[in-house]
C-alpha cells in the first residue's frame, strides 16, 4: 500500500477544500442586490446553497491527481469509474441546487452512475445488480441527513474514516484513495457548515458524499478476502443514514403523508423538539454513527465476532422507536380552532336604542361671587328654584338615565 501517496492525497484535499471554501464564504457573505420577487435567487444565496461543491472539488481533484500520478496502480479502472460516477452525481446535484429537478430524473442518473461504477470494477451480473441497488439506496439515505447544520458533514467524516480503516487493513491503495480524500475534504468543510452555517453541502455535496461512501463500500465488499466478514461489517457503517430513512418513511406512512414530501421529521428535527441544540444534535448523531462504524471496523479486522453487530443494531432500533414517539407534525387546524357555541333557532329580541341625551346647560351664575374680593357663595345658593335639597341645603343630583324611554321622559319632566 502506498501510504505516503494516500497521506499526500488527503493533505492536498484538505488544503484545496479550505482554500475554496474560504473564497466561497467571502463571496457568499458579500452584500449583493436582493433578488426580485418571483425571479432567480441571488448569487449569495445560490453560493451558500451550493457551497458543497468546494468539498467535492477538493476531494475529487486530490483523488484524480493521485490516480494520475500512479498512487492507485493496483486497481486504476475501479478508481476511475468511481470518480466518474461520483462526479456525475455531484454535477447533477449542483444543477438541482440551482434549479430543482424531479426525483425520477435524479434517481435515473444515480442508477446510471452506479452502473458505470460496477461495470468499471468488472463485477458479476448478480453482484452488479445488488451493488447498484445498494449504491442508490445509501446515496439517498446519506443525502437525507443534510437537514441540519454540520450533521451530514460529521456523519460522513466518521463513515469515511471507517472505510479508510477497512481499506487499509487489506493493503489496497486504490479503494483507500477516495475515502481518504473525502474524509479530508469534509474535515476542511466542517468549520464552514457548522452552526450557524455560512455554506451548505447542498445536493451537490450530499449526493457526492453518499455516492462515494456507498460505492466505496460496495467495491470493498467485492474485493475483501474470503476470511473477512465484510458482508456484515460494511453495511453496518451506514446504520445511522438508513435509520434516518426508516424513521422518515415509517413516520410519514403513519401520518398518511407521501414519503417523497419533505417535512421536518428527521432525526435532528425531533431532537430539536426535545430542546437539543443544533450543534448538540450534530454531535449526538455523529457519536451514534461512531458506534456501528467502530464495531463494523473491528468485525472487519477479525477482532470481534459478527454477532457483536447486533448490539448497535438493537440500540438503533430502540432509538428509532423512541424518536417515533416525539411528535413531528403540527396538529390539524380543526383541533387548534376555538370552540364556538352552537347556534340555536331562537333569536334575541332587539333592544331599542337609547335616545340621544341632550347636552346639559350650565346654570346662570348671576351672583355666585361678590363683585369685589367677595368670598365664594354658600353651597346651593345659585341652584335654580324648585330644586330638591338635602338636609344640609345641597341640591340633590338626579340619577343618570338608564336608556329606557320612560325613565328618560321622567327625568326630563323633573328638570323642566
Tab-separated table of C-alpha atoms in Angstrom:
chain	number	residue	atom	x	y	z
A	1	UNK	CA	0.000	0.000	0.000
A	2	UNK	CA	1.294	3.419	-0.968
A	3	UNK	CA	0.844	5.037	2.428
A	4	UNK	CA	2.677	8.236	1.527
A	5	UNK	CA	0.552	8.684	-1.581
A	6	UNK	CA	-2.668	8.312	0.428
A	7	UNK	CA	-1.462	10.757	3.087
A	8	UNK	CA	-0.360	13.289	0.476
A	9	UNK	CA	-3.720	12.990	-1.266
A	10	UNK	CA	-5.582	13.639	1.972
A	11	UNK	CA	-3.458	16.667	2.816
A	12	UNK	CA	-3.960	18.064	-0.681
A	13	UNK	CA	-7.732	17.561	-0.437
A	14	UNK	CA	-7.766	19.337	2.926
A	15	UNK	CA	-5.865	22.398	1.698
A	16	UNK	CA	-7.816	22.653	-1.570
A	17	UNK	CA	-11.145	22.451	0.254
A	18	UNK	CA	-10.148	25.014	2.869
A	19	UNK	CA	-8.924	27.480	0.226
A	20	UNK	CA	-12.006	27.095	-1.973
A	21	UNK	CA	-14.421	27.217	0.958
A	22	UNK	CA	-12.868	30.413	2.332
A	23	UNK	CA	-13.162	32.093	-1.060
A	24	UNK	CA	-16.734	30.916	-1.485
A	25	UNK	CA	-17.625	32.071	2.023
A	26	UNK	CA	-16.134	35.512	1.378
A	27	UNK	CA	-18.172	35.882	-1.791
A	28	UNK	CA	-21.327	34.500	-0.186
A	29	UNK	CA	-21.179	36.943	2.725
A	30	UNK	CA	-20.569	39.915	0.454
A	31	UNK	CA	-23.735	42.062	0.213
A	32	UNK	CA	-25.498	41.746	-3.127
A	33	UNK	CA	-28.616	43.188	-4.639
A	34	UNK	CA	-31.560	41.132	-3.371
A	35	UNK	CA	-33.433	39.019	-5.856
A	36	UNK	CA	-36.657	40.322	-7.310
A	37	UNK	CA	-39.873	38.640	-6.147
A	38	UNK	CA	-40.559	35.654	-8.356
A	39	UNK	CA	-37.153	35.878	-10.035
A	40	UNK	CA	-33.957	33.900	-9.699
A	41	UNK	CA	-32.143	33.627	-6.400
A	42	UNK	CA	-29.317	35.990	-5.711
A	43	UNK	CA	-25.727	34.895	-6.219
A	44	UNK	CA	-25.048	34.872	-2.471
A	45	UNK	CA	-27.979	32.567	-1.694
A	46	UNK	CA	-27.120	30.239	-4.574
A	47	UNK	CA	-23.490	30.068	-3.463
A	48	UNK	CA	-24.435	29.271	0.135
A	49	UNK	CA	-26.770	26.540	-1.048
A	50	UNK	CA	-24.176	25.023	-3.407
A	51	UNK	CA	-21.175	25.501	-1.139
A	52	UNK	CA	-20.618	21.755	-1.002
A	53	UNK	CA	-19.085	21.979	-4.463
A	54	UNK	CA	-15.895	23.203	-2.766
A	55	UNK	CA	-15.586	19.932	-0.812
A	56	UNK	CA	-16.376	17.981	-3.979
A	57	UNK	CA	-13.679	19.795	-5.934
A	58	UNK	CA	-11.135	19.326	-3.155
A	59	UNK	CA	-11.718	15.588	-2.769
A	60	UNK	CA	-12.097	14.850	-6.479
A	61	UNK	CA	-9.071	16.934	-7.528
A	62	UNK	CA	-6.802	15.302	-4.955
A	63	UNK	CA	-8.020	11.795	-5.826
A	64	UNK	CA	-7.720	12.443	-9.561
A	65	UNK	CA	-4.212	13.823	-9.163
A	66	UNK	CA	-3.147	10.817	-7.117
A	67	UNK	CA	-4.634	8.477	-9.706
A	68	UNK	CA	-2.767	10.273	-12.481
A	69	UNK	CA	0.489	10.079	-10.524
A	70	UNK	CA	0.097	6.322	-10.062
A	71	UNK	CA	-0.983	6.125	-6.419
A	72	UNK	CA	-3.686	3.559	-7.308
A	73	UNK	CA	-1.863	1.173	-9.617
A	74	UNK	CA	-3.499	-1.927	-8.105
A	75	UNK	CA	-6.992	-1.068	-9.448
A	76	UNK	CA	-6.924	2.105	-11.572
A	77	UNK	CA	-10.062	1.177	-13.551
A	78	UNK	CA	-12.157	0.847	-10.387
A	79	UNK	CA	-10.960	4.203	-9.048
A	80	UNK	CA	-11.539	5.891	-12.402
A	81	UNK	CA	-15.091	4.524	-12.606
A	82	UNK	CA	-15.711	5.513	-9.004
A	83	UNK	CA	-14.549	9.086	-9.617
A	84	UNK	CA	-16.546	9.348	-12.842
A	85	UNK	CA	-19.759	8.125	-11.230
A	86	UNK	CA	-19.380	10.341	-8.159
A	87	UNK	CA	-18.554	13.341	-10.355
A	88	UNK	CA	-21.646	12.782	-12.498
A	89	UNK	CA	-23.886	12.583	-9.437
A	90	UNK	CA	-22.275	15.728	-7.987
A	91	UNK	CA	-22.822	17.622	-11.249
A	92	UNK	CA	-26.487	16.648	-11.246
A	93	UNK	CA	-26.753	17.762	-7.624
A	94	UNK	CA	-25.244	21.128	-8.496
A	95	UNK	CA	-27.881	21.613	-11.187
A	96	UNK	CA	-30.530	20.654	-8.631
A	97	UNK	CA	-29.191	23.257	-6.212
A	98	UNK	CA	-29.594	25.994	-8.809
A	99	UNK	CA	-32.807	24.709	-10.405
A	100	UNK	CA	-34.724	21.888	-8.676
A	101	UNK	CA	-35.089	18.673	-10.676
A	102	UNK	CA	-37.640	15.901	-10.404
A	103	UNK	CA	-36.981	12.802	-8.286
A	104	UNK	CA	-37.349	10.456	-11.269
A	105	UNK	CA	-34.564	12.188	-13.200
A	106	UNK	CA	-32.244	12.183	-10.199
A	107	UNK	CA	-32.939	8.508	-9.491
A	108	UNK	CA	-32.246	7.579	-13.104
A	109	UNK	CA	-28.949	9.488	-13.086
A	110	UNK	CA	-27.866	7.832	-9.835
A	111	UNK	CA	-28.690	4.402	-11.239
A	112	UNK	CA	-26.678	5.093	-14.391
A	113	UNK	CA	-23.697	6.323	-12.353
A	114	UNK	CA	-23.850	3.226	-10.129
A	115	UNK	CA	-23.988	1.007	-13.213
A	116	UNK	CA	-20.873	2.759	-14.533
A	117	UNK	CA	-19.033	2.019	-11.278
A	118	UNK	CA	-19.871	-1.677	-11.212
A	119	UNK	CA	-19.091	-2.026	-14.933
A	120	UNK	CA	-15.650	-0.462	-14.468
A	121	UNK	CA	-14.997	-2.768	-11.493
A	122	UNK	CA	-15.943	-5.843	-13.518
A	123	UNK	CA	-18.489	-7.318	-11.096
A	124	UNK	CA	-20.578	-10.358	-11.891
A	125	UNK	CA	-24.194	-9.770	-13.008
A	126	UNK	CA	-25.757	-10.733	-9.686
A	127	UNK	CA	-23.214	-8.781	-7.663
A	128	UNK	CA	-23.609	-5.835	-10.027
A	129	UNK	CA	-27.384	-5.672	-9.567
A	130	UNK	CA	-27.078	-5.875	-5.778
A	131	UNK	CA	-24.325	-3.255	-5.798
A	132	UNK	CA	-26.387	-0.840	-7.908
A	133	UNK	CA	-29.384	-1.185	-5.573
A	134	UNK	CA	-27.148	-0.676	-2.535
A	135	UNK	CA	-25.409	2.376	-4.004
A	136	UNK	CA	-28.671	4.102	-4.953
A	137	UNK	CA	-30.260	3.370	-1.563
A	138	UNK	CA	-27.312	4.532	0.542
A	139	UNK	CA	-26.716	7.601	-1.631
A	140	UNK	CA	-30.220	8.894	-0.971
A	141	UNK	CA	-30.069	7.859	2.687
A	142	UNK	CA	-26.961	9.972	3.268
A	143	UNK	CA	-28.431	12.832	1.238
A	144	UNK	CA	-31.408	12.912	3.614
A	145	UNK	CA	-29.039	13.580	6.514
A	146	UNK	CA	-28.373	17.053	5.145
A	147	UNK	CA	-31.222	18.555	7.186
A	148	UNK	CA	-29.208	20.284	9.931
A	149	UNK	CA	-26.021	22.330	10.093
A	150	UNK	CA	-22.953	20.106	10.227
A	151	UNK	CA	-24.889	16.843	10.551
A	152	UNK	CA	-24.071	15.163	7.248
A	153	UNK	CA	-20.515	16.514	7.305
A	154	UNK	CA	-19.831	14.986	10.723
A	155	UNK	CA	-21.502	11.647	9.977
A	156	UNK	CA	-19.804	11.435	6.563
A	157	UNK	CA	-16.430	12.139	8.155
A	158	UNK	CA	-16.903	9.329	10.673
A	159	UNK	CA	-18.084	6.881	7.994
A	160	UNK	CA	-15.246	7.763	5.606
A	161	UNK	CA	-12.742	7.180	8.391
A	162	UNK	CA	-14.207	3.706	8.961
A	163	UNK	CA	-13.998	2.845	5.261
A	164	UNK	CA	-10.423	4.107	5.159
A	165	UNK	CA	-9.518	1.843	8.065
A	166	UNK	CA	-11.143	-1.165	6.384
A	167	UNK	CA	-9.333	-0.459	3.104
A	168	UNK	CA	-6.020	-0.039	4.921
A	169	UNK	CA	-6.428	-3.453	6.544
A	170	UNK	CA	-6.457	-5.098	3.118
A	171	UNK	CA	-3.410	-3.145	1.950
A	172	UNK	CA	-5.026	-1.766	-1.197
A	173	UNK	CA	-4.242	1.812	-2.151
A	174	UNK	CA	-6.948	2.147	-4.820
A	175	UNK	CA	-10.015	1.670	-2.624
A	176	UNK	CA	-8.486	3.730	0.189
A	177	UNK	CA	-7.883	6.741	-2.047
A	178	UNK	CA	-11.382	8.214	-2.290
A	179	UNK	CA	-12.318	7.620	1.397
A	180	UNK	CA	-9.095	9.367	2.414
A	181	UNK	CA	-9.640	12.416	0.237
A	182	UNK	CA	-13.352	12.537	1.134
A	183	UNK	CA	-12.598	12.484	4.865
A	184	UNK	CA	-10.036	15.269	4.435
A	185	UNK	CA	-12.396	17.345	2.307
A	186	UNK	CA	-15.250	17.004	4.807
A	187	UNK	CA	-12.889	17.908	7.648
A	188	UNK	CA	-11.898	21.096	5.839
A	189	UNK	CA	-15.526	21.953	5.110
A	190	UNK	CA	-16.859	21.202	8.603
A	191	UNK	CA	-15.997	24.622	10.024
A	192	UNK	CA	-17.995	26.413	7.331
A	193	UNK	CA	-21.081	24.216	7.640
A	194	UNK	CA	-21.153	24.184	11.450
A	195	UNK	CA	-23.992	26.060	13.109
A	196	UNK	CA	-24.626	28.814	12.161
A	197	UNK	CA	-23.685	27.542	8.691
A	198	UNK	CA	-22.204	30.013	6.229
A	199	UNK	CA	-22.054	27.368	3.492
A	200	UNK	CA	-24.116	24.239	2.983
A	201	UNK	CA	-23.293	20.947	1.340
A	202	UNK	CA	-26.466	21.111	-0.715
A	203	UNK	CA	-27.487	18.393	-3.143
A	204	UNK	CA	-24.078	18.558	-4.832
A	205	UNK	CA	-22.027	17.774	-1.739
A	206	UNK	CA	-24.622	15.486	-0.147
A	207	UNK	CA	-25.041	13.221	-3.167
A	208	UNK	CA	-21.301	13.126	-3.818
A	209	UNK	CA	-20.675	12.134	-0.201
A	210	UNK	CA	-23.352	9.450	-0.167
A	211	UNK	CA	-22.346	8.038	-3.554
A	212	UNK	CA	-18.634	7.927	-2.704
A	213	UNK	CA	-19.299	6.168	0.605
A	214	UNK	CA	-21.794	3.682	-0.846
A	215	UNK	CA	-19.716	2.836	-3.930
A	216	UNK	CA	-16.510	2.505	-1.914
A	217	UNK	CA	-18.248	0.132	0.485
A	218	UNK	CA	-19.636	-1.966	-2.376
A	219	UNK	CA	-16.206	-2.272	-4.015
A	220	UNK	CA	-14.596	-3.112	-0.685
A	221	UNK	CA	-17.191	-5.811	-0.183
A	222	UNK	CA	-16.323	-7.340	-3.555
A	223	UNK	CA	-12.545	-7.094	-3.070
A	224	UNK	CA	-12.477	-8.335	0.547
A	225	UNK	CA	-10.573	-11.572	1.246
A	226	UNK	CA	-12.550	-14.707	1.897
A	227	UNK	CA	-11.759	-14.750	5.619
A	228	UNK	CA	-13.294	-11.346	6.391
A	229	UNK	CA	-16.912	-10.811	7.442
A	230	UNK	CA	-17.368	-7.956	5.015
A	231	UNK	CA	-20.979	-8.955	4.330
A	232	UNK	CA	-21.883	-7.925	7.900
A	233	UNK	CA	-19.284	-5.279	8.710
A	234	UNK	CA	-19.553	-2.892	5.763
A	235	UNK	CA	-23.359	-2.423	5.773
A	236	UNK	CA	-23.109	-1.513	9.467
A	237	UNK	CA	-21.189	1.626	8.518
A	238	UNK	CA	-24.384	3.115	7.042
A	239	UNK	CA	-26.551	2.360	10.096
A	240	UNK	CA	-27.422	5.944	11.023
A	241	UNK	CA	-28.242	7.010	7.458
A	242	UNK	CA	-30.522	4.002	6.977
A	243	UNK	CA	-32.098	4.609	10.402
A	244	UNK	CA	-32.999	8.179	9.451
A	245	UNK	CA	-34.552	6.957	6.198
A	246	UNK	CA	-36.567	4.296	8.026
A	247	UNK	CA	-37.690	6.856	10.602
A	248	UNK	CA	-38.925	9.231	7.919
A	249	UNK	CA	-40.710	6.580	5.858
A	250	UNK	CA	-42.471	4.992	8.847
A	251	UNK	CA	-43.478	8.357	10.290
A	252	UNK	CA	-44.909	9.659	7.029
A	253	UNK	CA	-46.778	6.449	6.304
A	254	UNK	CA	-48.351	6.508	9.762
A	255	UNK	CA	-49.379	10.141	9.277
A	256	UNK	CA	-50.814	9.466	5.818
A	257	UNK	CA	-48.213	11.634	4.077
A	258	UNK	CA	-46.302	10.984	0.900
A	259	UNK	CA	-42.777	9.606	1.521
A	260	UNK	CA	-41.457	11.971	-1.166
A	261	UNK	CA	-42.875	15.074	0.505
A	262	UNK	CA	-40.234	16.871	2.523
A	263	UNK	CA	-41.054	17.710	6.145
A	264	UNK	CA	-39.338	18.473	9.457
A	265	UNK	CA	-39.473	14.879	10.686
A	266	UNK	CA	-35.844	13.750	10.551
A	267	UNK	CA	-33.602	12.845	13.473
A	268	UNK	CA	-32.277	16.339	14.171
A	269	UNK	CA	-35.765	17.868	13.870
A	270	UNK	CA	-37.105	15.554	16.554
A	271	UNK	CA	-34.112	16.198	18.780
A	272	UNK	CA	-34.769	19.913	18.441
A	273	UNK	CA	-38.316	19.345	19.733
A	274	UNK	CA	-36.889	17.983	22.987
A	275	UNK	CA	-34.709	21.089	23.419
A	276	UNK	CA	-31.460	19.744	21.940
A	277	UNK	CA	-29.444	22.466	20.212
A	278	UNK	CA	-28.397	22.232	16.570
A	279	UNK	CA	-24.685	21.627	17.382
A	280	UNK	CA	-25.740	19.195	20.093
A	281	UNK	CA	-27.852	17.229	17.617
A	282	UNK	CA	-24.937	17.011	15.173
A	283	UNK	CA	-22.586	15.796	17.918
A	284	UNK	CA	-25.073	13.235	19.238
A	285	UNK	CA	-25.771	11.789	15.794
A	286	UNK	CA	-22.053	11.689	14.967
A	287	UNK	CA	-21.374	9.794	18.208
A	288	UNK	CA	-24.274	7.499	17.396
A	289	UNK	CA	-22.734	6.822	13.967
A	290	UNK	CA	-19.353	6.176	15.548
A	291	UNK	CA	-20.628	3.149	17.491
A	292	UNK	CA	-21.630	0.964	14.490
A	293	UNK	CA	-18.675	2.260	12.462
A	294	UNK	CA	-16.198	1.241	15.154
A	295	UNK	CA	-17.952	-2.089	15.690
A	296	UNK	CA	-18.031	-2.822	11.960
A	297	UNK	CA	-14.349	-1.942	11.580
A	298	UNK	CA	-13.384	-4.286	14.418
A	299	UNK	CA	-15.517	-7.055	12.940
A	300	UNK	CA	-13.935	-6.478	9.520
A	301	UNK	CA	-10.487	-6.716	11.107
A	302	UNK	CA	-11.435	-10.022	12.736
A	303	UNK	CA	-11.086	-8.705	16.266
A	304	UNK	CA	-14.778	-9.187	17.097
A	305	UNK	CA	-17.384	-11.770	16.167
A	306	UNK	CA	-20.070	-10.619	13.707
A	307	UNK	CA	-22.686	-11.277	16.384
A	308	UNK	CA	-21.496	-8.163	18.201
A	309	UNK	CA	-23.045	-6.107	15.386
A	310	UNK	CA	-26.453	-6.953	16.879
A	311	UNK	CA	-25.684	-4.618	19.794
A	312	UNK	CA	-25.571	-1.346	17.795
A	313	UNK	CA	-28.394	-2.655	15.619
A	314	UNK	CA	-30.647	-3.221	18.645
A	315	UNK	CA	-29.689	0.164	20.036
A	316	UNK	CA	-30.530	1.822	16.726
A	317	UNK	CA	-33.950	0.164	16.643
A	318	UNK	CA	-34.630	1.351	20.199
A	319	UNK	CA	-33.618	4.907	19.312
A	320	UNK	CA	-35.848	4.924	16.228
A	321	UNK	CA	-38.814	3.687	18.273
A	322	UNK	CA	-38.170	6.406	20.858
A	323	UNK	CA	-37.900	9.085	18.162
A	324	UNK	CA	-41.195	7.956	16.646
A	325	UNK	CA	-42.912	8.898	19.919
A	326	UNK	CA	-41.809	12.522	19.530
A	327	UNK	CA	-44.491	14.429	17.585
A	328	UNK	CA	-43.129	15.725	14.313
A	329	UNK	CA	-46.194	17.165	12.624
A	330	UNK	CA	-48.409	20.041	13.735
A	331	UNK	CA	-51.981	19.091	14.735
A	332	UNK	CA	-54.717	19.817	12.186
A	333	UNK	CA	-56.413	23.171	12.224
A	334	UNK	CA	-59.704	21.761	13.462
A	335	UNK	CA	-58.056	20.689	16.695
A	336	UNK	CA	-56.415	24.074	17.240
A	337	UNK	CA	-59.517	26.201	16.493
A	338	UNK	CA	-61.500	27.702	19.327
A	339	UNK	CA	-64.737	26.027	20.383
A	340	UNK	CA	-67.762	28.013	19.160
A	341	UNK	CA	-71.097	27.777	20.954
A	342	UNK	CA	-73.755	26.096	18.791
A	343	UNK	CA	-76.318	28.383	17.309
A	344	UNK	CA	-79.999	27.847	18.179
A	345	UNK	CA	-83.086	28.714	16.253
A	346	UNK	CA	-84.272	31.360	18.768
A	347	UNK	CA	-83.275	34.913	18.209
A	348	UNK	CA	-82.772	37.524	20.876
A	349	UNK	CA	-85.215	40.406	20.866
A	350	UNK	CA	-83.713	43.598	19.624
A	351	UNK	CA	-83.044	46.136	22.368
A	352	UNK	CA	-84.384	49.589	21.439
A	353	UNK	CA	-81.662	52.122	21.055
A	354	UNK	CA	-81.480	54.780	23.735
A	355	UNK	CA	-82.381	58.288	22.566
A	356	UNK	CA	-79.586	60.743	22.291
A	357	UNK	CA	-79.042	62.600	25.548
A	358	UNK	CA	-79.486	66.346	25.403
A	359	UNK	CA	-76.462	68.363	26.401
A	360	UNK	CA	-76.679	69.949	29.797
A	361	UNK	CA	-76.523	73.714	30.044
A	362	UNK	CA	-74.682	75.249	32.943
A	363	UNK	CA	-76.945	77.270	35.211
A	364	UNK	CA	-76.524	81.011	35.176
A	365	UNK	CA	-74.207	82.328	37.781
A	366	UNK	CA	-75.649	85.699	38.233
A	367	UNK	CA	-74.477	86.295	41.748
A	368	UNK	CA	-72.333	83.395	42.528
A	369	UNK	CA	-69.455	85.523	43.713
A	370	UNK	CA	-69.137	89.001	45.071
A	371	UNK	CA	-68.032	91.719	42.664
A	372	UNK	CA	-65.078	92.935	44.717
A	373	UNK	CA	-62.985	90.494	46.756
A	374	UNK	CA	-66.062	88.603	47.967
A	375	UNK	CA	-65.780	85.012	49.006
A	376	UNK	CA	-67.400	82.020	47.252
A	377	UNK	CA	-71.141	81.658	47.633
A	378	UNK	CA	-72.647	79.202	50.025
A	379	UNK	CA	-73.495	75.697	48.892
A	380	UNK	CA	-76.718	75.603	46.875
A	381	UNK	CA	-77.112	79.378	46.764
A	382	UNK	CA	-77.191	79.600	42.954
A	383	UNK	CA	-79.297	76.473	42.390
A	384	UNK	CA	-82.490	77.148	40.421
A	385	UNK	CA	-85.686	77.439	42.465
A	386	UNK	CA	-87.744	74.312	42.951
A	387	UNK	CA	-84.696	72.025	43.090
A	388	UNK	CA	-84.810	69.291	45.733
A	389	UNK	CA	-82.326	69.792	48.535
A	390	UNK	CA	-80.713	67.616	51.168
A	391	UNK	CA	-80.827	68.236	54.915
A	392	UNK	CA	-77.623	70.320	54.676
A	393	UNK	CA	-79.087	72.513	51.941
A	394	UNK	CA	-77.203	70.997	48.976
A	395	UNK	CA	-79.123	70.279	45.769
A	396	UNK	CA	-79.666	66.603	45.010
A	397	UNK	CA	-78.188	65.097	41.831
A	398	UNK	CA	-80.706	63.190	39.696
A	399	UNK	CA	-79.766	59.649	38.708
A	400	UNK	CA	-78.296	59.186	35.220
A	401	UNK	CA	-80.668	57.997	32.541
A	402	UNK	CA	-80.742	54.213	32.115
A	403	UNK	CA	-81.598	54.302	28.428
A	404	UNK	CA	-85.249	53.387	28.819
A	405	UNK	CA	-87.723	55.839	27.235
A	406	UNK	CA	-89.954	56.041	30.336
A	407	UNK	CA	-87.146	56.973	32.743
A	408	UNK	CA	-85.657	59.478	30.313
A	409	UNK	CA	-89.041	61.173	29.969
A	410	UNK	CA	-89.439	61.296	33.760
A	411	UNK	CA	-86.053	62.894	34.218
A	412	UNK	CA	-86.795	65.471	31.511
A	413	UNK	CA	-90.137	66.276	33.152
A	414	UNK	CA	-88.481	66.678	36.534
A	415	UNK	CA	-85.903	69.141	35.145
A	416	UNK	CA	-88.488	71.251	33.327
